[in-house]
XYZ file of C-alpha atoms in Angstrom:
415
model
C -13.002 4.912 -79.133
C -13.090 7.825 -76.899
C -15.723 10.322 -76.319
C -14.999 13.992 -75.019
C -17.066 16.261 -73.048
C -16.258 19.751 -72.780
C -17.710 21.091 -69.681
C -17.646 24.811 -70.590
C -19.956 26.119 -67.960
C -17.396 29.067 -67.453
C -16.861 29.702 -71.076
C -14.110 28.396 -73.549
C -11.294 29.805 -75.456
C -8.460 28.371 -77.596
C -5.848 28.218 -75.108
C -8.066 26.816 -72.414
C -9.117 23.976 -74.714
C -5.629 23.093 -75.660
C -4.245 23.211 -72.134
C -7.144 20.997 -70.993
C -6.548 18.472 -73.639
C -2.858 18.270 -72.695
C -3.632 18.009 -69.284
C -5.981 15.115 -70.283
C -2.961 13.316 -71.624
C -2.402 14.553 -75.106
C 1.287 14.287 -76.217
C 2.607 17.694 -76.175
C 5.766 16.648 -78.261
C 3.348 15.345 -80.893
C 1.466 18.568 -81.046
C 4.539 20.674 -81.113
C 6.391 18.470 -83.761
C 3.418 18.702 -86.155
C 3.056 22.368 -85.631
C 6.726 23.103 -86.268
C 6.557 21.513 -89.824
C 4.056 24.182 -90.851
C 5.114 27.603 -92.298
C 4.412 29.673 -89.177
C 6.482 31.820 -86.839
C 8.965 29.782 -84.459
C 7.295 29.366 -80.970
C 7.743 27.905 -77.645
C 4.931 25.955 -76.092
C 4.807 24.831 -72.443
C 2.357 24.198 -69.598
C 2.190 25.506 -66.220
C 0.297 24.543 -63.216
C -2.053 27.151 -61.732
C -4.529 27.441 -59.033
C -8.064 28.852 -59.946
C -10.131 29.432 -56.961
C -9.013 26.099 -55.307
C -9.068 24.019 -58.671
C -5.669 22.839 -59.927
C -5.424 23.548 -63.571
C -2.962 23.559 -66.500
C -2.130 26.784 -68.200
C -0.734 27.078 -71.819
C 2.430 29.300 -72.144
C 2.811 29.956 -75.829
C 5.420 32.616 -77.013
C 6.999 33.660 -80.176
C 10.483 34.615 -79.568
C 10.941 36.776 -82.671
C 7.838 38.980 -81.684
C 8.741 42.668 -81.184
C 5.735 43.243 -79.203
C 4.223 40.696 -76.687
C 0.625 40.300 -76.269
C -0.691 41.641 -72.870
C -3.844 39.707 -73.515
C -4.257 36.558 -75.529
C -5.137 37.459 -79.131
C -8.134 35.046 -79.109
C -9.881 38.241 -77.801
C -9.544 39.791 -81.096
C -6.740 42.257 -80.335
C -5.080 43.041 -83.751
C -1.278 41.939 -83.756
C 0.645 44.075 -86.250
C 3.818 41.876 -85.666
C 3.041 39.218 -88.288
C 1.848 41.371 -91.136
C 4.852 40.578 -93.163
C 3.677 37.136 -93.507
C 1.885 35.796 -96.686
C -0.615 33.643 -94.940
C -2.712 36.391 -93.418
C -5.878 35.695 -95.340
C -8.166 32.790 -94.834
C -7.624 31.401 -98.296
C -3.997 31.179 -97.556
C -4.603 29.379 -94.161
C -6.778 26.845 -95.968
C -4.007 26.267 -98.609
C -1.259 25.990 -95.852
C -3.356 23.173 -94.153
C -4.282 21.432 -97.361
C -0.579 21.427 -98.506
C 0.839 20.115 -95.160
C 1.696 16.799 -93.799
C -0.844 16.795 -91.006
C -3.156 13.848 -90.367
C -6.186 13.726 -92.568
C -8.663 14.208 -89.736
C -6.537 17.030 -88.410
C -6.768 18.889 -91.649
C -10.592 18.233 -91.918
C -11.305 19.431 -88.430
C -9.065 22.601 -88.504
C -10.144 23.754 -91.911
C -13.768 23.472 -90.687
C -13.056 25.484 -87.488
C -11.301 28.256 -89.728
C -14.016 28.386 -92.272
C -16.695 28.962 -89.569
C -14.581 31.749 -88.153
C -14.020 33.312 -91.610
C -17.764 33.016 -92.550
C -18.765 34.812 -89.510
C -16.234 37.621 -90.002
C -17.222 37.780 -93.715
C -20.839 38.161 -92.743
C -20.197 40.746 -90.278
C -17.796 42.853 -92.704
C -19.571 42.144 -95.945
C -16.950 40.317 -97.840
C -15.854 36.983 -99.266
C -14.730 34.427 -96.531
C -11.538 33.728 -98.284
C -10.762 37.384 -98.330
C -11.066 37.763 -94.550
C -7.938 39.294 -93.342
C -5.749 37.353 -90.870
C -6.291 39.319 -87.586
C -10.035 38.702 -88.148
C -9.534 35.064 -88.215
C -7.160 35.010 -85.315
C -3.572 35.993 -84.662
C -0.726 33.695 -84.949
C -1.417 32.318 -81.486
C -4.988 31.248 -82.681
C -3.463 29.424 -85.540
C -1.497 27.316 -83.076
C -4.398 27.001 -80.889
C -6.767 25.621 -83.465
C -4.289 23.301 -85.163
C -3.025 22.523 -81.799
C -6.268 21.411 -80.384
C -7.018 19.190 -83.492
C -3.627 17.436 -83.053
C -4.401 17.000 -79.383
C -7.646 15.419 -80.201
C -5.837 13.102 -82.599
C -3.372 12.168 -79.930
C -6.161 11.196 -77.597
C -8.011 9.269 -80.402
C -11.008 11.428 -79.709
C -13.881 10.212 -82.162
C -17.087 12.077 -80.757
C -17.473 15.415 -78.604
C -20.254 16.870 -76.720
C -20.436 19.761 -74.625
C -22.362 21.695 -72.028
C -24.298 25.008 -72.929
C -21.892 27.769 -73.025
C -21.923 31.203 -71.413
C -20.771 34.438 -73.138
C -20.239 36.846 -70.347
C -21.374 40.577 -70.685
C -19.742 44.110 -70.863
C -17.555 45.500 -73.560
C -14.345 44.428 -75.019
C -11.764 46.109 -76.997
C -11.179 44.546 -80.510
C -9.454 45.746 -83.816
C -12.420 47.627 -84.947
C -13.198 49.349 -81.675
C -15.071 49.153 -78.371
C -17.565 46.247 -78.881
C -20.302 44.632 -76.748
C -19.720 41.098 -75.318
C -20.242 38.639 -76.901
C -18.110 39.974 -79.720
C -19.942 40.223 -83.013
C -18.009 37.150 -84.403
C -18.534 35.082 -81.278
C -22.283 35.934 -81.497
C -22.464 34.979 -85.143
C -20.767 31.673 -84.430
C -22.781 30.711 -81.399
C -26.151 30.841 -83.304
C -27.876 27.638 -83.042
C -25.708 26.543 -79.866
C -27.419 26.332 -76.580
C -26.270 29.197 -74.252
C -25.896 28.838 -70.458
C -27.557 31.442 -68.048
C -24.311 32.308 -66.164
C -23.708 35.969 -65.862
C -20.178 37.309 -65.328
C -18.684 40.648 -66.622
C -16.144 40.102 -69.369
C -15.527 37.770 -72.383
C -16.053 34.239 -71.340
C -16.253 32.574 -74.789
C -13.887 33.852 -77.688
C -14.442 33.442 -81.289
C -11.988 30.484 -81.296
C -13.843 28.773 -78.519
C -17.153 29.267 -80.102
C -15.821 27.824 -83.386
C -14.563 24.715 -81.543
C -18.300 24.202 -80.244
C -19.767 24.889 -83.612
C -17.354 22.665 -85.725
C -16.589 19.768 -83.606
C -19.432 19.160 -81.042
C -22.078 16.714 -82.065
C -24.581 17.108 -78.851
C -25.109 19.723 -76.181
C -26.467 18.920 -72.758
C -25.498 17.446 -69.316
C -22.682 14.967 -68.753
C -23.538 11.748 -70.627
C -24.496 8.551 -68.817
C -21.323 6.881 -69.522
C -18.308 5.741 -67.317
C -15.747 8.518 -66.851
C -12.054 7.611 -67.807
C -10.261 10.716 -67.042
C -11.042 14.602 -66.051
C -8.824 17.597 -66.601
C -8.825 21.378 -66.215
C -7.505 23.916 -68.629
C -6.984 27.443 -67.319
C -7.670 30.914 -68.917
C -5.400 33.801 -68.656
C -7.809 35.760 -66.949
C -8.980 36.174 -63.242
C -12.585 36.307 -62.300
C -14.799 35.845 -59.317
C -15.405 32.341 -60.590
C -12.671 29.695 -61.561
C -11.602 30.677 -65.169
C -11.322 27.055 -66.145
C -12.559 24.478 -69.012
C -13.281 20.980 -67.703
C -12.584 18.301 -70.249
C -13.690 14.726 -69.657
C -12.934 11.440 -71.443
C -15.586 8.859 -71.291
C -15.764 5.195 -72.155
C -17.850 5.002 -75.275
C -21.031 3.132 -75.919
C -19.026 0.926 -78.356
C -17.038 -0.382 -75.392
C -19.938 -1.098 -73.279
C -21.933 -4.510 -73.245
C -25.277 -2.582 -73.352
C -25.626 0.508 -75.641
C -28.543 2.605 -74.513
C -29.489 6.180 -75.146
C -32.419 8.495 -74.138
C -34.634 9.926 -76.782
C -37.816 11.754 -77.156
C -40.724 10.457 -79.227
C -42.964 13.217 -80.751
C -46.398 12.277 -82.101
C -49.407 14.023 -83.665
C -52.199 12.655 -85.939
C -54.171 14.504 -88.708
C -56.755 13.723 -91.527
C -56.361 16.927 -93.494
C -52.974 16.997 -95.055
C -52.077 16.099 -98.589
C -49.530 13.467 -99.364
C -46.975 15.890 -100.987
C -46.820 17.917 -97.678
C -46.331 14.931 -95.628
C -43.373 14.000 -97.834
C -41.980 17.534 -97.551
C -42.059 17.322 -93.672
C -40.214 13.887 -93.675
C -37.592 15.199 -95.885
C -37.219 18.397 -93.855
C -37.194 16.427 -90.456
C -34.359 14.252 -91.670
C -32.427 17.036 -93.070
C -32.618 18.745 -89.586
C -31.032 15.716 -87.817
C -34.091 13.654 -86.758
C -33.171 10.132 -85.561
C -36.255 8.738 -87.480
C -39.491 9.721 -88.675
C -42.415 7.340 -89.878
C -46.008 7.545 -90.916
C -48.758 5.095 -89.697
C -52.363 4.970 -91.258
C -54.941 5.512 -88.624
C -58.686 5.713 -88.085
C -59.892 9.067 -86.404
C -62.976 10.494 -85.381
C -66.123 9.798 -87.536
C -64.204 7.084 -89.200
C -61.945 9.387 -91.138
C -58.674 7.928 -92.587
C -55.854 9.811 -91.069
C -51.928 9.707 -90.526
C -50.072 9.465 -87.281
C -46.653 11.017 -87.488
C -43.960 9.610 -85.146
C -40.696 11.497 -84.922
C -37.645 10.193 -83.039
C -35.231 12.935 -81.738
C -32.471 13.593 -79.253
C -33.888 15.448 -76.078
C -32.000 18.511 -76.581
C -33.661 18.951 -79.948
C -37.205 18.403 -79.031
C -38.413 22.047 -78.931
C -36.881 22.369 -82.379
C -38.817 19.450 -83.819
C -41.954 20.287 -81.954
C -41.949 23.643 -83.619
C -41.361 21.965 -87.150
C -44.605 19.905 -86.547
C -46.720 22.802 -85.320
C -45.493 25.135 -88.282
C -45.429 22.555 -91.181
C -48.356 20.348 -90.167
C -51.982 21.059 -89.602
C -51.917 19.785 -86.007
C -52.761 21.926 -83.196
C -50.626 19.911 -80.737
C -47.736 17.736 -80.293
C -47.411 14.785 -77.715
C -43.977 14.043 -76.261
C -42.762 10.972 -74.504
C -39.225 10.505 -73.019
C -38.061 6.794 -73.301
C -34.775 4.861 -73.772
C -33.600 2.778 -76.518
C -31.193 -0.008 -76.949
C -29.061 0.445 -80.249
C -26.370 -1.219 -81.934
C -23.023 0.438 -82.269
C -22.138 1.081 -85.744
C -19.398 1.906 -88.192
C -19.073 2.463 -91.963
C -16.526 0.341 -93.958
C -16.205 -0.877 -97.459
C -15.663 -4.341 -98.963
C -14.226 -5.659 -101.975
C -16.565 -7.824 -104.354
C -16.340 -9.349 -107.644
C -18.045 -6.366 -108.744
C -15.882 -3.669 -107.072
C -16.049 -1.778 -103.693
C -19.199 -1.407 -101.832
C -19.759 0.644 -98.739
C -21.475 -1.291 -95.855
C -22.833 -0.297 -92.333
C -21.683 -2.759 -89.506
C -23.754 -3.175 -86.459
C -22.066 -4.422 -83.452
C -22.065 -4.515 -79.601
C -18.824 -5.075 -77.980
C -16.867 -7.512 -80.117
C -20.161 -9.366 -81.473
C -21.137 -8.247 -84.826
C -24.887 -8.433 -85.355
C -25.420 -7.520 -88.848
C -23.852 -6.203 -91.905
C -25.854 -4.050 -94.372
C -24.665 -2.786 -97.688
C -25.391 0.945 -98.559
C -28.247 0.818 -100.975
C -27.111 3.458 -103.466
C -23.800 1.488 -104.005
C -25.479 -1.725 -104.331
C -28.062 0.032 -106.839
C -25.559 1.346 -108.947
C -23.526 -1.827 -108.964
C -26.554 -3.881 -109.966
C -27.294 -1.309 -112.771
C -23.898 -1.258 -113.940
C -23.415 -5.013 -114.155
C -26.997 -5.593 -115.262
C -27.556 -8.150 -112.371
C -30.274 -8.438 -109.853
C -29.841 -6.302 -106.715
C -30.295 -9.516 -104.525
C -27.200 -10.852 -106.172
C -25.159 -7.786 -105.197
C -26.383 -8.000 -101.524
C -25.410 -11.787 -101.508
C -21.981 -10.882 -102.727
C -21.292 -7.919 -100.260
C -22.523 -10.127 -97.307
C -20.039 -12.842 -98.130
C -17.232 -10.265 -98.479
C -18.275 -8.461 -95.415
C -18.311 -11.457 -93.207
C -14.764 -12.389 -94.445
C -13.628 -8.741 -93.450
C -15.151 -9.289 -89.933
C -13.436 -12.591 -89.360
C -10.111 -11.049 -90.566
C -10.430 -8.285 -87.922
C -11.327 -10.744 -85.116
C -14.616 -9.219 -84.239
C -16.370 -12.230 -84.336
């Protein structure tokens, strides 16, 4: 498994991302062959080495030979391209249908559809319309269709499983888009970047485009510094513009935790204790924290001042999410303060699978380190449904699942 880190400290766009992934080793022919099976305009795609302030990078050269008018600036900047208006796939709904009916790999379909939906929803909110009715030039011109699906194909070519990224800058100033002269970040970009950490890097011009922002929103699991993992390969994708800084996106492939003998990660532990909250509110806070992505939350009975019975709330979160969960505890509970402790935990790598039993298929979670499997746990809801359906004890389902799971593991030579 490969982990990709997008070091977007100078911004990110569609062509920068695709060129960085190709420079990283993605098969260009694989990307082009799949794209040419789609009902889009004929195109040529090449890469060109460039130097950006002393950094050797790869630039994407994407052209549509049948275009009557060439783009002076990449359409990811939201310039309206009228040369494709004769096509019937100019609305978001048509793009979704094109992807769904294609022969693209399933994960490419899932990722690219998610990206387009994020852009369409942002444009729809800005213009007060239904996301599926968003017009093509607002979702992106033909170049952006190629960029978005091309990036997802490149990720598939590189077998990228997980992605993290650096906080991203937007730039400042004004930009000419289809609807007139707008401030940077463009309205769609700003809408998409809601909830994403921004970098305090100031440069005049559009550093992050709507497509680049949508990549971050749709594909990235974590934002922060370079992960504490061994680097496999580094590459640089170049943008079309020239700034006082290198207009590049650095992409890094890391050896994943699943490949290491020891699996460790940094987490923060948030705690507070209270003696004046009803049980229903505690249940509400737990449900909300888990829904927001907390790693874990649990309550411990404690004895407080004057021998009053109380509850210790313990919340495990990723370091970059600490402030968000501190605010949750301060806002939703009666506490006047939250303690935070940084620590490290050792965890098993895990993957989901399903096994065949005499009662049918059951999902299981497999915990392993390297090639050694430590445990196999059935998914409770599947096991419960099977027990009720067959009128058998739950423990019997667990026993059957464990036997089948161990056989599956042996067949895969994980033990």
